[in-house]
PDB file of C-alpha atoms in Angstrom:
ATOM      1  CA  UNK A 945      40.432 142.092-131.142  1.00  0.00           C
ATOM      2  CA  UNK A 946      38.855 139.153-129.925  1.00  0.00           C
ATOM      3  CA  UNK A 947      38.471 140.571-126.469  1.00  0.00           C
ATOM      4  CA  UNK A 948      36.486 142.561-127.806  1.00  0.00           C
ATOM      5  CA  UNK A 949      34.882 140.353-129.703  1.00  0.00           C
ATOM      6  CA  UNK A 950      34.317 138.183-126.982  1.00  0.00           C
ATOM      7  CA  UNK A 951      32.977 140.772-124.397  1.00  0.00           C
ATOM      8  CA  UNK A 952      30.203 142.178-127.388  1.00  0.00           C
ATOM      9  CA  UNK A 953      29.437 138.260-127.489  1.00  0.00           C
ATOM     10  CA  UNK A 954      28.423 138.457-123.578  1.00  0.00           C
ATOM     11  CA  UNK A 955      26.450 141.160-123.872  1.00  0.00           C
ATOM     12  CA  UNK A 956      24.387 140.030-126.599  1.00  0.00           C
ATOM     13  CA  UNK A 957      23.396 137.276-124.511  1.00  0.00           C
ATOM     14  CA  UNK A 958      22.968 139.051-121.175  1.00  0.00           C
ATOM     15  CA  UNK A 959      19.358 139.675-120.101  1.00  0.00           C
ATOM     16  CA  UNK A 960      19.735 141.473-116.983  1.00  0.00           C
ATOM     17  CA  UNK A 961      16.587 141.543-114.782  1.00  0.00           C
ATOM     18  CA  UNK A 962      15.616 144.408-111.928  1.00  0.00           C
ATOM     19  CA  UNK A 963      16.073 143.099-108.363  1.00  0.00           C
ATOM     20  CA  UNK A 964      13.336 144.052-105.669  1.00  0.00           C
ATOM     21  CA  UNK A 965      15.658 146.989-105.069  1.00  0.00           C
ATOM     22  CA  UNK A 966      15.949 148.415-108.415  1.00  0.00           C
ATOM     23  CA  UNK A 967      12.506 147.537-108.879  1.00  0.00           C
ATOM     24  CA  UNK A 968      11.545 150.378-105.884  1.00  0.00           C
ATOM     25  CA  UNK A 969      13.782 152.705-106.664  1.00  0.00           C
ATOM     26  CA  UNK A 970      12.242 152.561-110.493  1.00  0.00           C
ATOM     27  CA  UNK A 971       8.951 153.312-109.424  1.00  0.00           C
ATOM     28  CA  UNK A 972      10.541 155.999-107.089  1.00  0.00           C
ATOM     29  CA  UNK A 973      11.895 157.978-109.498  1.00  0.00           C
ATOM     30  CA  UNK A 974       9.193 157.549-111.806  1.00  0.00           C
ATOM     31  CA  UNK A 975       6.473 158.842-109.001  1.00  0.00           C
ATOM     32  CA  UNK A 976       8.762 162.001-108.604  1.00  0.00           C
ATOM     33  CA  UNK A 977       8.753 162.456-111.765  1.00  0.00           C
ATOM     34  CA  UNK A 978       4.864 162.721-112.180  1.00  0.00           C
ATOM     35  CA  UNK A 979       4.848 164.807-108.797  1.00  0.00           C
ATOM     36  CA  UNK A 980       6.905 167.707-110.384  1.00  0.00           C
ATOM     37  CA  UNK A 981       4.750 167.980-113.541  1.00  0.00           C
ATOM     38  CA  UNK A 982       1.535 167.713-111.041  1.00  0.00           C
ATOM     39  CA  UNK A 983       2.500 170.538-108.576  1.00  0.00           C
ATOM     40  CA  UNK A 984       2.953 172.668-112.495  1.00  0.00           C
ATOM     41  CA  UNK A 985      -0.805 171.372-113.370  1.00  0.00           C
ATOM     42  CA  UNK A 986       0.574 169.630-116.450  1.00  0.00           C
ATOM     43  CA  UNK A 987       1.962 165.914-116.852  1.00  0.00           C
ATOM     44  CA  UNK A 988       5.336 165.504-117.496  1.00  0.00           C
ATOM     45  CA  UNK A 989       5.517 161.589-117.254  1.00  0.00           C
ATOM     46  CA  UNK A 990       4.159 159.199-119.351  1.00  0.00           C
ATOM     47  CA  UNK A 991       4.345 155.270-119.243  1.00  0.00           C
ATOM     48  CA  UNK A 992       6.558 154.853-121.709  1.00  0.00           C
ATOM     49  CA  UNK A 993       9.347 157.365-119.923  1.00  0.00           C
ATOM     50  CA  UNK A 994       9.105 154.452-117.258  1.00  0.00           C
ATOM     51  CA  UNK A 995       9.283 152.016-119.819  1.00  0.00           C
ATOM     52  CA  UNK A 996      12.691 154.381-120.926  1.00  0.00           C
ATOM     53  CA  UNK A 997      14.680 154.550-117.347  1.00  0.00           C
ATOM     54  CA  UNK A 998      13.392 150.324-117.221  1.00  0.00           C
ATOM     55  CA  UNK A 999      15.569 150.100-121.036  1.00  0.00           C
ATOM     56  CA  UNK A1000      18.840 152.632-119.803  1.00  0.00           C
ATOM     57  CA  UNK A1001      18.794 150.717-116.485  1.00  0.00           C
ATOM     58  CA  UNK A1002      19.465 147.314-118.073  1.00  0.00           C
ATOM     59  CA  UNK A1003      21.566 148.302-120.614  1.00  0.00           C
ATOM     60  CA  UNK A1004      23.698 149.865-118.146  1.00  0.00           C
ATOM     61  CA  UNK A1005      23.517 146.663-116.010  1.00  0.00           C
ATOM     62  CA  UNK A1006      24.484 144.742-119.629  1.00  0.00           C
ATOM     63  CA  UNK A1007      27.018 146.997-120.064  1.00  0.00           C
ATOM     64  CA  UNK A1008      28.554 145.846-116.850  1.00  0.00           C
ATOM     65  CA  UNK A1009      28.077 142.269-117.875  1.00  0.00           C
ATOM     66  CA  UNK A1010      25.328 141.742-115.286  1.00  0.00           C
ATOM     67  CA  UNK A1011      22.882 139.828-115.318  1.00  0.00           C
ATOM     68  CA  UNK A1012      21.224 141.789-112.147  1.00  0.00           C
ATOM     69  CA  UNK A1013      19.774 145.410-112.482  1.00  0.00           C
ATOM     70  CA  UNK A1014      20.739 146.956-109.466  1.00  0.00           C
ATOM     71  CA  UNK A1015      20.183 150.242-108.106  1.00  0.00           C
ATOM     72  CA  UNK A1016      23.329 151.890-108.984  1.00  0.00           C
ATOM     73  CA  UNK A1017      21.683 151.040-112.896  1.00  0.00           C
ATOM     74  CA  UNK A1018      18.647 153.089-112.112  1.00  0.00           C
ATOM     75  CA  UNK A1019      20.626 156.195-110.442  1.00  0.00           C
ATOM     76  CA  UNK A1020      22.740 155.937-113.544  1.00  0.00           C
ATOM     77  CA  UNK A1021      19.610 155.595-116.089  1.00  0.00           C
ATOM     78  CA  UNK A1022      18.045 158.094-114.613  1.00  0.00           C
ATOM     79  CA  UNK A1023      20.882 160.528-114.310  1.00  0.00           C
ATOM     80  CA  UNK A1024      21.085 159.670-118.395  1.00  0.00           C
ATOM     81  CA  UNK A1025      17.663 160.788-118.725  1.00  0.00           C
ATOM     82  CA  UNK A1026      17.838 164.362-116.786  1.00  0.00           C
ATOM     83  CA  UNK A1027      20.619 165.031-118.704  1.00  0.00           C
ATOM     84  CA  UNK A1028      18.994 164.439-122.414  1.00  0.00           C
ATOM     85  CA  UNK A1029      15.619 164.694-122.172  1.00  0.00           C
ATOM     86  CA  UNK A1030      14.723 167.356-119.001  1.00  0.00           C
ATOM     87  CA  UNK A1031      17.564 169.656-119.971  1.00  0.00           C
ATOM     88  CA  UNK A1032      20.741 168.976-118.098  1.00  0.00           C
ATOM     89  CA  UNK A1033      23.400 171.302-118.444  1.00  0.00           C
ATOM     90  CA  UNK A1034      24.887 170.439-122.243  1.00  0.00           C
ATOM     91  CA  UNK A1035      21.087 170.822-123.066  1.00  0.00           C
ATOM     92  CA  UNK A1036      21.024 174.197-123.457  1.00  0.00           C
ATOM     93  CA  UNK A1037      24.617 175.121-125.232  1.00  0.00           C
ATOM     94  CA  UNK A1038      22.990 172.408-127.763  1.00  0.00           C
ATOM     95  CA  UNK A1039      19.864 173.605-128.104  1.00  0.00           C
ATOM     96  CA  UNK A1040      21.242 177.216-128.700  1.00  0.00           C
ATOM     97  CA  UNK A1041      23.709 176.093-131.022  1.00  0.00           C
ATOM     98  CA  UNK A1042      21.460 174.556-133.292  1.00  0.00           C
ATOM     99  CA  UNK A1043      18.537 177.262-133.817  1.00  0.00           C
ATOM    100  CA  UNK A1044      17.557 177.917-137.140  1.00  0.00           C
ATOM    101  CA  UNK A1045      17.075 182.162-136.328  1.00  0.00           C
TER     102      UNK A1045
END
């Protein structure tokens, strides 16, 4: 019990911060992401998605009890955020699930 205690302690204090490389790889995925909704003639990224994979990236990285965002926060942020909000696989079985016809 107070292991755990003691490791939710850490995190509240942990304010990880993106390194040059997490930084690029950020911006990266967040360019792609306007690309795709471009070559459709419709935007499908918005500021505050970036400001979303920026949030997921260093709570992953506090999760680890970092006080670095790295890249392998971002990959994992933004693998969160195909999966939830673009429609990754369980997407679908929940959204069909839950219909109201």
């Amino acid at each position: 019990s107070s292991g755990i205690n003691a490791e939710y302690g850490a995190r509240t204090f942990i304010n990880p911060r993106l390194n040059d490389e997490a930084g690029q790889k950020l911006i990266q995925e967040y360019v792609q992401m306007r690309k795709i909704g471009a070559g459709r003639g419709i935007i499908t990224a918005y500021p505050r998605q970036l400001e979303s994979l920026i949030r997921l990236s260093e709570a992953h990285a506090r999760m680890r009890l970092s006080n670095v965002v790295e890249e392998l926060d971002v990959n994992e942020a933004n693998r969160l955020y195909k999966e939830t909000v673009q429609g990754g696989p369980q997407a679908g079985r929940y959204r069909s699930q839950n219909r109201s016809d």
